[in-house]
Coordinates of C-alpha atoms and ligand atoms in Angstrom, one line a residue:
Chain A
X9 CA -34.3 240.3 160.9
X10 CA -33.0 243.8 160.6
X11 CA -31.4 244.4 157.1
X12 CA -29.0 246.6 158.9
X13 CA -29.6 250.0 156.8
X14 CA -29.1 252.1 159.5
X15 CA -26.6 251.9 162.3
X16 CA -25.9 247.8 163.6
X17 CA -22.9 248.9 165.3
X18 CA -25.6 250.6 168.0
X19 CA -28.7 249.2 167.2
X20 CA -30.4 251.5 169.7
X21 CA -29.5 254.7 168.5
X22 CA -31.7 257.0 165.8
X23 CA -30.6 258.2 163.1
X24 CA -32.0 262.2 162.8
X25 CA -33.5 262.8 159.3
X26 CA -35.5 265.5 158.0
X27 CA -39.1 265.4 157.3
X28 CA -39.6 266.4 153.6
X29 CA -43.4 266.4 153.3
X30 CA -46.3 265.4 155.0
X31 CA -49.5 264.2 153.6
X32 CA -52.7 264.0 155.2
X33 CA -54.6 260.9 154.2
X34 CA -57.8 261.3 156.8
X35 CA -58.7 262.8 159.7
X36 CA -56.1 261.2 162.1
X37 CA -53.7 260.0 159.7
X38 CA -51.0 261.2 157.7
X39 CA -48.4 260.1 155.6
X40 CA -44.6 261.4 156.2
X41 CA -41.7 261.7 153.7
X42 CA -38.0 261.3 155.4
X43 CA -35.4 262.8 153.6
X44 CA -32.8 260.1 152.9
X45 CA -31.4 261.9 149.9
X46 CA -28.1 262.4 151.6
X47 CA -27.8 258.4 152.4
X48 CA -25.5 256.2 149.4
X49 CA -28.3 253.6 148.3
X50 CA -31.2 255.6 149.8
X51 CA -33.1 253.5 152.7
X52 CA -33.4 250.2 151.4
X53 CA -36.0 248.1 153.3
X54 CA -38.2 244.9 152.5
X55 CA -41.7 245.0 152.1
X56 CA -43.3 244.2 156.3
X57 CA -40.7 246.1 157.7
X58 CA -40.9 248.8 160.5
X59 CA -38.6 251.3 161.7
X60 CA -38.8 253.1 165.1
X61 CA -39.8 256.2 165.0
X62 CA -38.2 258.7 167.9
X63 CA -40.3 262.4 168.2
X64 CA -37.2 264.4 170.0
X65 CA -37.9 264.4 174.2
X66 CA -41.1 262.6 173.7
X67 CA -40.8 259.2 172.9
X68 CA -40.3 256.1 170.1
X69 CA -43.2 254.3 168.3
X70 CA -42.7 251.2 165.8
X71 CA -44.3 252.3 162.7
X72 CA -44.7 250.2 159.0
X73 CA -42.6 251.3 156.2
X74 CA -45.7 252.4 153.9
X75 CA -43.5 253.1 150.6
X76 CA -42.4 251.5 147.8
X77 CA -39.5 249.0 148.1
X78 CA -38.3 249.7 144.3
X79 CA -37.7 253.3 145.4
X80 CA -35.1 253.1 148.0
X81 CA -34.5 257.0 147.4
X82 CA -37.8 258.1 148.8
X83 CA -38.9 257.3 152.8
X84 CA -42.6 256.5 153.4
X85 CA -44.6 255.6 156.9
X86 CA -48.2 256.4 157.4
X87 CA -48.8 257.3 160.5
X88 CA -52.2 257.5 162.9
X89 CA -51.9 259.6 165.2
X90 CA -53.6 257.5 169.3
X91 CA -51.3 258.9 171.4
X92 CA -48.6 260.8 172.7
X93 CA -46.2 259.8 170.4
X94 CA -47.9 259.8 167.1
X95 CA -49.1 263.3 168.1
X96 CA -45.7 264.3 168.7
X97 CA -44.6 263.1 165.4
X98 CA -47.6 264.7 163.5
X99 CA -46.5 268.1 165.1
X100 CA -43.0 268.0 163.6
X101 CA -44.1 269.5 160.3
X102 CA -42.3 269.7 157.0
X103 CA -37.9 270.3 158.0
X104 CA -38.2 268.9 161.4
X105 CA -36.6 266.3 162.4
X106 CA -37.2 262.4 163.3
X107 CA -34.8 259.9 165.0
X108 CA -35.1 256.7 162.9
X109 CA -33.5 253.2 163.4
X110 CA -34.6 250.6 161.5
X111 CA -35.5 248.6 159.4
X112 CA -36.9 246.0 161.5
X113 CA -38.8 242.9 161.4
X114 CA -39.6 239.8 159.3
X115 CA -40.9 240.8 156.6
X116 CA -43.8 239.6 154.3
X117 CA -42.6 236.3 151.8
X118 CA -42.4 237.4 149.1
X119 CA -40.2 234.9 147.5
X120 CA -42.2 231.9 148.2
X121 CA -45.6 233.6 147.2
X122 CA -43.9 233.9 143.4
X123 CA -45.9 231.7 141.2
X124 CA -49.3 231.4 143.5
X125 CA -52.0 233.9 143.5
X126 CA -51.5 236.4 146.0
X127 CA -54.6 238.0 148.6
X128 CA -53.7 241.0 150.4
X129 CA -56.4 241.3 153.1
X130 CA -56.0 245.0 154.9
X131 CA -58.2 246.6 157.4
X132 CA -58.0 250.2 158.4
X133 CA -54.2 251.3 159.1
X134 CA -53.5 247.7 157.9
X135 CA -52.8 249.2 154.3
X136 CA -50.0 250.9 155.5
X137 CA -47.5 248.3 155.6
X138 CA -49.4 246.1 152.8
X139 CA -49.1 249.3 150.3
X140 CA -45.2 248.1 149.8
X141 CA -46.1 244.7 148.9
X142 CA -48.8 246.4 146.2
X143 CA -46.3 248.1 145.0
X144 CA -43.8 245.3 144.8
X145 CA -46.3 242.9 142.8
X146 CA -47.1 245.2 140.5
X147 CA -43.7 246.2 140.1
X148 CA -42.8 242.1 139.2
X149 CA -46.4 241.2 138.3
X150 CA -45.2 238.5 135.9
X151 CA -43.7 236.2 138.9
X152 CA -47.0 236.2 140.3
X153 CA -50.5 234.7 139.6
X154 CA -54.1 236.4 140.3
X155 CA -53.0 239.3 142.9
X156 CA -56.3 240.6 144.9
X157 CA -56.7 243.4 147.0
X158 CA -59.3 243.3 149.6
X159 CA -59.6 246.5 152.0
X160 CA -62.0 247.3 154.7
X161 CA -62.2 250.4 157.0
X162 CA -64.8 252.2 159.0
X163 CA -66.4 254.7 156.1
X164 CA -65.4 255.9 152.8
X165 CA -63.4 258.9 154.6
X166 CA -61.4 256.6 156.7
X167 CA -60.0 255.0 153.6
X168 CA -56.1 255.5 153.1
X169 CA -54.7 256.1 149.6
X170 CA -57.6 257.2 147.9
X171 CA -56.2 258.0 145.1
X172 CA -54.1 255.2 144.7
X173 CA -57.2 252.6 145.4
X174 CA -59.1 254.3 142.6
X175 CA -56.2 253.8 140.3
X176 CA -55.1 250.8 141.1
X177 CA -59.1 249.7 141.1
X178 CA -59.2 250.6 137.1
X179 CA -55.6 248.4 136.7
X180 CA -56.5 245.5 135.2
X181 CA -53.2 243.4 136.8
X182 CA -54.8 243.4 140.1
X183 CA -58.3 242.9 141.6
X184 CA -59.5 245.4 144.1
X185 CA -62.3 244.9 145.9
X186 CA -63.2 247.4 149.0
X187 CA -65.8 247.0 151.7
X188 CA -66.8 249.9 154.8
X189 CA -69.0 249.1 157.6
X190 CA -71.2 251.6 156.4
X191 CA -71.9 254.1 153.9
X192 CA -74.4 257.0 152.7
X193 CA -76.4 256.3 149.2
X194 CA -73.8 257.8 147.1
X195 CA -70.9 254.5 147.9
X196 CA -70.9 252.5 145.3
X197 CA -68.7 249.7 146.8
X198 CA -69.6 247.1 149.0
X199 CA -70.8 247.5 152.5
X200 CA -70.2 244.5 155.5
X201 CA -67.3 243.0 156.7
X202 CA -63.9 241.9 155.0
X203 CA -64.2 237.7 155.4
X204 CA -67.5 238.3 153.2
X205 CA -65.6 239.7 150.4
X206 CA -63.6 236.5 149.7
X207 CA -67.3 234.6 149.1
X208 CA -66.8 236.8 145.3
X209 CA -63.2 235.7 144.7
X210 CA -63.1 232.2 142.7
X211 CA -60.3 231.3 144.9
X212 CA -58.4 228.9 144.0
X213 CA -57.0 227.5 147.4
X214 CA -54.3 225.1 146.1
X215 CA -52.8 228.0 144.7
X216 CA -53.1 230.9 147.3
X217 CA -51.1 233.0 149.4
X218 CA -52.7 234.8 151.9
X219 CA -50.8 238.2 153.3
X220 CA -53.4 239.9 155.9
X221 CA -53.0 243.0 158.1
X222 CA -55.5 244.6 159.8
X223 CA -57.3 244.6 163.3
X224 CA -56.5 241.2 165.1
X225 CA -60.7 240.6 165.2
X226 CA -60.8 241.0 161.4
X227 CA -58.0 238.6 160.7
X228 CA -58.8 235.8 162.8
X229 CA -62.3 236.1 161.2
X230 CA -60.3 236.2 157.6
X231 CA -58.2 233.2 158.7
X232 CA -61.2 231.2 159.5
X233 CA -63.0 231.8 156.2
X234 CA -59.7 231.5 154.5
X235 CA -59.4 227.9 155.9
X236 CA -62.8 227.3 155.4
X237 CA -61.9 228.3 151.4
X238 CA -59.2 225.7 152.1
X239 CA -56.4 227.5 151.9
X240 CA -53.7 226.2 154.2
X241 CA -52.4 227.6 157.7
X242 CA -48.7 227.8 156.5
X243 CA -49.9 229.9 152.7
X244 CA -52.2 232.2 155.7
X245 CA -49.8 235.0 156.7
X246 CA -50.7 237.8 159.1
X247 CA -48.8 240.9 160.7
X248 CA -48.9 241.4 163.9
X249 CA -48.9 244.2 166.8
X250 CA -47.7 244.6 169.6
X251 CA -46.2 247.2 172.0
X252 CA -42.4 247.3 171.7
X253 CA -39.5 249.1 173.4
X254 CA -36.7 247.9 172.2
X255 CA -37.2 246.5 168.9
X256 CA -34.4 244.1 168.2
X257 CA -35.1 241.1 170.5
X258 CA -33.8 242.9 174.3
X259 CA -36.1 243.6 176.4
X260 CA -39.0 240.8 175.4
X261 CA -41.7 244.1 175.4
X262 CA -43.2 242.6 172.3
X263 CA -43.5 238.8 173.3
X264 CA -46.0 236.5 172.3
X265 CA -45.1 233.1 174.4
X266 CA -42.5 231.8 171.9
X267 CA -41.9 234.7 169.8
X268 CA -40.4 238.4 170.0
X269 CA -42.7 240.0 167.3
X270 CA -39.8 242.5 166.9
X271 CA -37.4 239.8 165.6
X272 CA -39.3 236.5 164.7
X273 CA -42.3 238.8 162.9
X274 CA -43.6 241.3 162.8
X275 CA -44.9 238.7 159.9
X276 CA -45.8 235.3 160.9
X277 CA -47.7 232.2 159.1
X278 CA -50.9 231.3 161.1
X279 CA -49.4 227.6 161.5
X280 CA -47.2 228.7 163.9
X281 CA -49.6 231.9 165.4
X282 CA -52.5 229.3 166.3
X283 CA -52.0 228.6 169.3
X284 CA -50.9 232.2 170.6
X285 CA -53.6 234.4 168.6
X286 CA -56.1 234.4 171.3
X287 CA -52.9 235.5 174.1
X288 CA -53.9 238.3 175.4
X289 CA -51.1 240.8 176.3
X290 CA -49.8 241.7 179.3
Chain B
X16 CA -73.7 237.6 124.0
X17 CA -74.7 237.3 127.4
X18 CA -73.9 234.7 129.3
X19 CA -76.7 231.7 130.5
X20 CA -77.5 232.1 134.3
X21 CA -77.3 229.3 136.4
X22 CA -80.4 227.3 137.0
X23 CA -82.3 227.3 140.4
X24 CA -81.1 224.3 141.4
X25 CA -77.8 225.5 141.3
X26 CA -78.4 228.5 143.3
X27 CA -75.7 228.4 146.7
X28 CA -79.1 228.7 149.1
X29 CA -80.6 225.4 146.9
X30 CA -77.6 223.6 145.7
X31 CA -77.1 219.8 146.7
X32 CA -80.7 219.4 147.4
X33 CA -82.9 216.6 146.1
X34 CA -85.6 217.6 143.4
X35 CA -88.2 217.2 145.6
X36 CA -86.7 219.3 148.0
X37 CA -86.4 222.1 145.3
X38 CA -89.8 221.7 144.6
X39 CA -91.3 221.8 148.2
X40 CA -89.8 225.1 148.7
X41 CA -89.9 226.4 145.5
X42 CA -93.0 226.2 144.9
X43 CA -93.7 229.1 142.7
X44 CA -90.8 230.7 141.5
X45 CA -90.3 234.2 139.3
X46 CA -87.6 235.1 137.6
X47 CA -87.0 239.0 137.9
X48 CA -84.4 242.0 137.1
X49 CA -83.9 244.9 138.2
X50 CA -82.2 248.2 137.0
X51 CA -79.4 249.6 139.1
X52 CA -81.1 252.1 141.6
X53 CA -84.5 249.8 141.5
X54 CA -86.2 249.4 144.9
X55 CA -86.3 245.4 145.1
X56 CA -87.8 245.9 149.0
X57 CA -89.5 249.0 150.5
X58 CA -89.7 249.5 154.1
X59 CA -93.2 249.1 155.7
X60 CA -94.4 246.9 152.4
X61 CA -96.1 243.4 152.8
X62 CA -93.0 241.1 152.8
X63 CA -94.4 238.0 150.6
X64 CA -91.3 236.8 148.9
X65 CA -87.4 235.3 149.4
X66 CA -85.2 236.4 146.8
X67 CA -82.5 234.3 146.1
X68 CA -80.0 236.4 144.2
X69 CA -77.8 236.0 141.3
X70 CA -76.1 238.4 139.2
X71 CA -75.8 242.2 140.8
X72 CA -75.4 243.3 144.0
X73 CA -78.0 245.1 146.6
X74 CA -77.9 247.1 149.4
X75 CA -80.0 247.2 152.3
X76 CA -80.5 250.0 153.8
X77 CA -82.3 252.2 156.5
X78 CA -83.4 255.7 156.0
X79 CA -82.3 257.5 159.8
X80 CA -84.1 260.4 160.2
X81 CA -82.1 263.7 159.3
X82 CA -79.3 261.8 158.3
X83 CA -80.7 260.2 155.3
X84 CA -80.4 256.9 153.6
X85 CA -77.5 254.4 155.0
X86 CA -76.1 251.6 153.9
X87 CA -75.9 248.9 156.3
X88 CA -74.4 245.8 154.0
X89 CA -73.9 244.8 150.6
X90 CA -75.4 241.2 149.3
X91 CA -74.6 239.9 145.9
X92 CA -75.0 237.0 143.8
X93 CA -75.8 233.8 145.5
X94 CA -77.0 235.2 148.8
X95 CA -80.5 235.7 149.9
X96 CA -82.5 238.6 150.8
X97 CA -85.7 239.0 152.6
X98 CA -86.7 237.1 155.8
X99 CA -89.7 239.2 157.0
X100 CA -92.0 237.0 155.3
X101 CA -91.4 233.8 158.5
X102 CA -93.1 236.1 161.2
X103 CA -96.3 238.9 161.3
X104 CA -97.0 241.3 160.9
X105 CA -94.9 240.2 157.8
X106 CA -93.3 243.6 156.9
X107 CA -90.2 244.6 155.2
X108 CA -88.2 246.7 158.0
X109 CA -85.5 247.7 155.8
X110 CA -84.8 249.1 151.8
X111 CA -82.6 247.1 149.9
X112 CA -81.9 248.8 146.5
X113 CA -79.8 247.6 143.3
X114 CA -76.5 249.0 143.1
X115 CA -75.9 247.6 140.1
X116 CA -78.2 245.5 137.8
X117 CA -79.8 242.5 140.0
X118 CA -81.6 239.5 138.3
X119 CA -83.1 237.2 141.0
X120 CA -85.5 234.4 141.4
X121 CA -88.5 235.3 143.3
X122 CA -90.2 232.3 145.8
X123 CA -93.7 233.2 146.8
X124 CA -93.4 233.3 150.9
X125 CA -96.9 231.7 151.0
X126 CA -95.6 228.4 149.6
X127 CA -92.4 228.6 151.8
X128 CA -94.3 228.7 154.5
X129 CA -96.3 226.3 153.9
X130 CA -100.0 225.6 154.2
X131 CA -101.0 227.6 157.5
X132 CA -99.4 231.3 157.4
X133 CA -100.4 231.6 161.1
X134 CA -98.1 228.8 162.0
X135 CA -95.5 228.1 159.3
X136 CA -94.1 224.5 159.0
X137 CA -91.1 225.2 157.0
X138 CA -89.3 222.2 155.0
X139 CA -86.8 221.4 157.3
X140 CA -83.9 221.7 154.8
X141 CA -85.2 224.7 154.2
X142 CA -85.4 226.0 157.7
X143 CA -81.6 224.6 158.7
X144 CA -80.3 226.3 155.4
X145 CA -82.0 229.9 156.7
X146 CA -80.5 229.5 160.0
X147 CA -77.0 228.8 158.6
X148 CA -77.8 232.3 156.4
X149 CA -79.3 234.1 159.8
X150 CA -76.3 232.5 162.0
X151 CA -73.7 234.1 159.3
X152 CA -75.1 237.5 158.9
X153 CA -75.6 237.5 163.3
X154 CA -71.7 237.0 162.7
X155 CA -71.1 239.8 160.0
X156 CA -73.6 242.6 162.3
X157 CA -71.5 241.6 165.6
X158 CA -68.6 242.3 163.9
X159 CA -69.4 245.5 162.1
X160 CA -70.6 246.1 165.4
X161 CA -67.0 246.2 167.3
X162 CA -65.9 248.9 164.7
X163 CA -62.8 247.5 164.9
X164 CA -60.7 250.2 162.8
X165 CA -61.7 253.0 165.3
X166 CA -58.2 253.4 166.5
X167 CA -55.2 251.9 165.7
X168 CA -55.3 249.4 162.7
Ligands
LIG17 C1 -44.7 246.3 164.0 C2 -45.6 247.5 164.2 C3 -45.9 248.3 163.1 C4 -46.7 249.4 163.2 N1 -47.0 250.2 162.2 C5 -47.8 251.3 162.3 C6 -48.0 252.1 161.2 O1 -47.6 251.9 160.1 N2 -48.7 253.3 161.4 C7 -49.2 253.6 162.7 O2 -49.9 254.6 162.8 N3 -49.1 252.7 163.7 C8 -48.3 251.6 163.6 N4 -48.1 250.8 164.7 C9 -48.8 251.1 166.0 C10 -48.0 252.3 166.6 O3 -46.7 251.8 167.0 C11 -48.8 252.7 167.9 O4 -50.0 253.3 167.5 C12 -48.0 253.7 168.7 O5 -47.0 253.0 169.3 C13 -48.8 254.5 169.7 O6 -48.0 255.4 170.4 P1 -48.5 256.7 171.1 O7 -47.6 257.1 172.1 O8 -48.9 257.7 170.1 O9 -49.8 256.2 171.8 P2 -50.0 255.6 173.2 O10 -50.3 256.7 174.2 O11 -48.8 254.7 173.5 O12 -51.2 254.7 173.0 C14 -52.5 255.2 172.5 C15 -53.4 254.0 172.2 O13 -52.8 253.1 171.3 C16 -52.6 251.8 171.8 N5 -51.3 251.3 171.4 C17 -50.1 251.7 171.7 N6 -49.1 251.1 171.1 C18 -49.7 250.1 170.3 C19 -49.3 249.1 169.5 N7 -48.0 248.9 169.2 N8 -50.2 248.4 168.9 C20 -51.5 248.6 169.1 N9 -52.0 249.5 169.9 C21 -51.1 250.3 170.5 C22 -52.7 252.0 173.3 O14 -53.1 250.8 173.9 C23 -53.6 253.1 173.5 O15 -55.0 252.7 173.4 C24 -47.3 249.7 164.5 C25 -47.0 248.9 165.6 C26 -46.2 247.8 165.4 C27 -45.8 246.9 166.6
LIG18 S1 -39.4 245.1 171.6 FE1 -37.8 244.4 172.9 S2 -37.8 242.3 172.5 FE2 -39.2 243.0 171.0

């Protein structure tokens, strides 16, 4: 659960910090810096976690910690903006302010993947919170096996971290293998769906984590090729969303039948989703 | 050096088939290559031949008027292209270009189909291992289909 960097004490209550920067990484989504510089330690957080996100008189949004776990000093979410909230938040601009409690959630294991090979499987805004645990392998690359990347989004454009994809494309420590639904002549990638990527990977199943984020469509499509690869349901684990108001196990806004994806995930193996992935919410 | 391609036996569409079985539908094989950029289909041409690929990747593609060429999904090594050749007017509808170098094996349609074009009897290995290829792509379009990362992730 929570890692308690921000207030435990009132676990409902933001914290107001300044937004230092703002990034735009597409057309509807952006990437904001928090200012935690006057915090002892920074903003510690673990790769999977979310914090809620308040926009002042408008409302509070769960949204991914997108930056690097190693760099505690610096405050990372990417955010797309659907609604009235994520609009809101987009409209702060660069010394506004935010209310954020967090950070929140399950997050990905990290631990128990060290010595396997490691697939991250993202679609669209699914990179967000998979970007930390990029970050974090490379950052201890030698506890870790093969480490793959496979990404999928709608077109080229709507690809987050550009930049960052080409580089880390050319870094030999990690595979990286991108796929869009479809392209114009000049994308030199591959074009289709995500599950078809892992057909090119030489998996080797006995040895594989699987860490997946991405529309719930694409990963139950990605589970099923992953078991067909062999890869077992407990090593298959996928990040979940759904709507949430409280955000540390209340109000049961987020439940899934057994679980409060707030507390028990917002990471969860498939072995125990199974049953509840095809739930629909109410 | 470069490295020895698998033989034909061993390609994914083929594999675990008897040697007759390879035979009957590969009846008259090529191997080709082709050069990043080449054209291995055109739209509109006679469609006379399965490709089963090996090394490269292709993309097929459909030119939309005044928006140009798009992509519409990638194949690589050890999938198959071409179906166009099972039913008339036996036409390619679609481009599928090398992105990168592609080295195939060529079957000649009129042995797969077997001795009647009008009314092909397909081997029936053969014609349960192209369902399996037509059921998976169905699967792949329906999903590309749902364009699933519209909004939200
Ligand atoms: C654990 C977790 C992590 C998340 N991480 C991110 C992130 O890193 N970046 C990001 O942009 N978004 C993330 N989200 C989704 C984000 O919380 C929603 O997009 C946001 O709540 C929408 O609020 P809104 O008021 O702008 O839109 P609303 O007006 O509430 O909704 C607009 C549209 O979005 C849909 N929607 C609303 N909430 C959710 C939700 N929780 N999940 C899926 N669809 C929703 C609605 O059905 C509607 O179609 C995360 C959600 C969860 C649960
Ligand atoms: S959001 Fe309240 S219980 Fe999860």
């Amino acid at each position: 659960m929570s890692t308690g960097a921000l207030s435990t004490a009132q676990p409902m209550a933001p914290v107001p910090l300044r937004v230092r920067s703002l990034r735009r990484e597409s057309a509807d989504t952006f990437t904001v810096s928090l200012d935690v510089s006057g915090r002892p330690g920074g903003f510690p957080f673990q790769p999977g976690q979310f914090n809620m996100l308040y926009a002042l008189g408008v409302g509070e949004v769960p949204i991914s910690i997108s930056g690097d776990p190693g760099r505690p000093g610096e405050l990372l979410h990417t955010i797309r903006v659907v609604g009235s909230v994520t609009e809101a938040l987009r409209r702060v601009g660069r010394g506004g302010w935010m209310g954020v409690r967090g950070p929140y959630g399950r997050p990905w294991p990290l631990e128990e993947a060290r010595g396997l090979d490691v697939v991250v499987v993202a679609g669209g805004l699914g990179l967000a919170p998979l970007r930390s645990v990029i970050l974090h392998l490379l950052r201890h690359r030698e506890a870790y096996g093969r480490v793959s990347l496979l990404v999928g989004a709608r077109s080229p454009e709507g690809l987050l971290y550009r930049r960052e994809l080409a580089r880390w494309g050319k870094d030999p420590r990690l595979k990286v293998l991108i796929t869009v639904d479809q392209a114009g002549p000049e994308w030199k990638e591959h074009v289709g769906v995500v599950p078809a990527l892992l057909r090119d990977m030489a998996l080797d199943a006995s040895r594989t984590v699987a860490l997946m984020c991405g529309p719930e469509v694409m990963m139950r499509f990605t589970v099923r090729e992953l078991e067909r690869l062999g890869v077992p349901d407990t090593r298959i684990h996928l990040s979940l969303e759904r709507n949430m108001k409280c955000a540390v196990g209340f109000c049961g806004h987020c439940q899934l039948v057994p679980f409060f994806v707030c507390k028990d995930g917002p990471v969860l193996p498939y072995d125990r989703l199974r049953p509840f992935l095809h739930v629909r919410e109410v | 050096m470069a490295l020895a391609l698998a033989p034909l036996e061993e390609h994914p569409f083929l594999r675990g088939l008897s040697p007759a079985q390879v035979k009957a539908i590969a009846c008259e094989v090529r191997e080709e290559s082709f050069p990043a950029g080449a054209l291995l289909l055109r739209e509109g041409d006679e469609a006379r031949t399965l490709f089963l690929l090996r090394t490269g990747r292709v993309s097929l593609e459909l030119n939309i008027p005044g928006q140009g060429p798009r992509q519409l999904e990638s194949l690589k090594g050890g999938d198959i292209l071409g179906l166009s050749w099972l039913f008339p007017p036996y036409r390619w509808h679609l481009d599928a270009r090398a992105v990168e170098p592609v080295e195939v094996f060529a079957l000649d349609a009129a042995c797969l189909r077997g001795p009647s074009p009008e009314h092909p009897v397909l081997e029936p290995a053969l014609a349960m291992r192209l369902v399996r290829q037509l059921y998976e792509r169905l699967e792949r379009v329906r999903m590309q289909r749902l364009d699933l990362y519209k909004g939200g992730a």
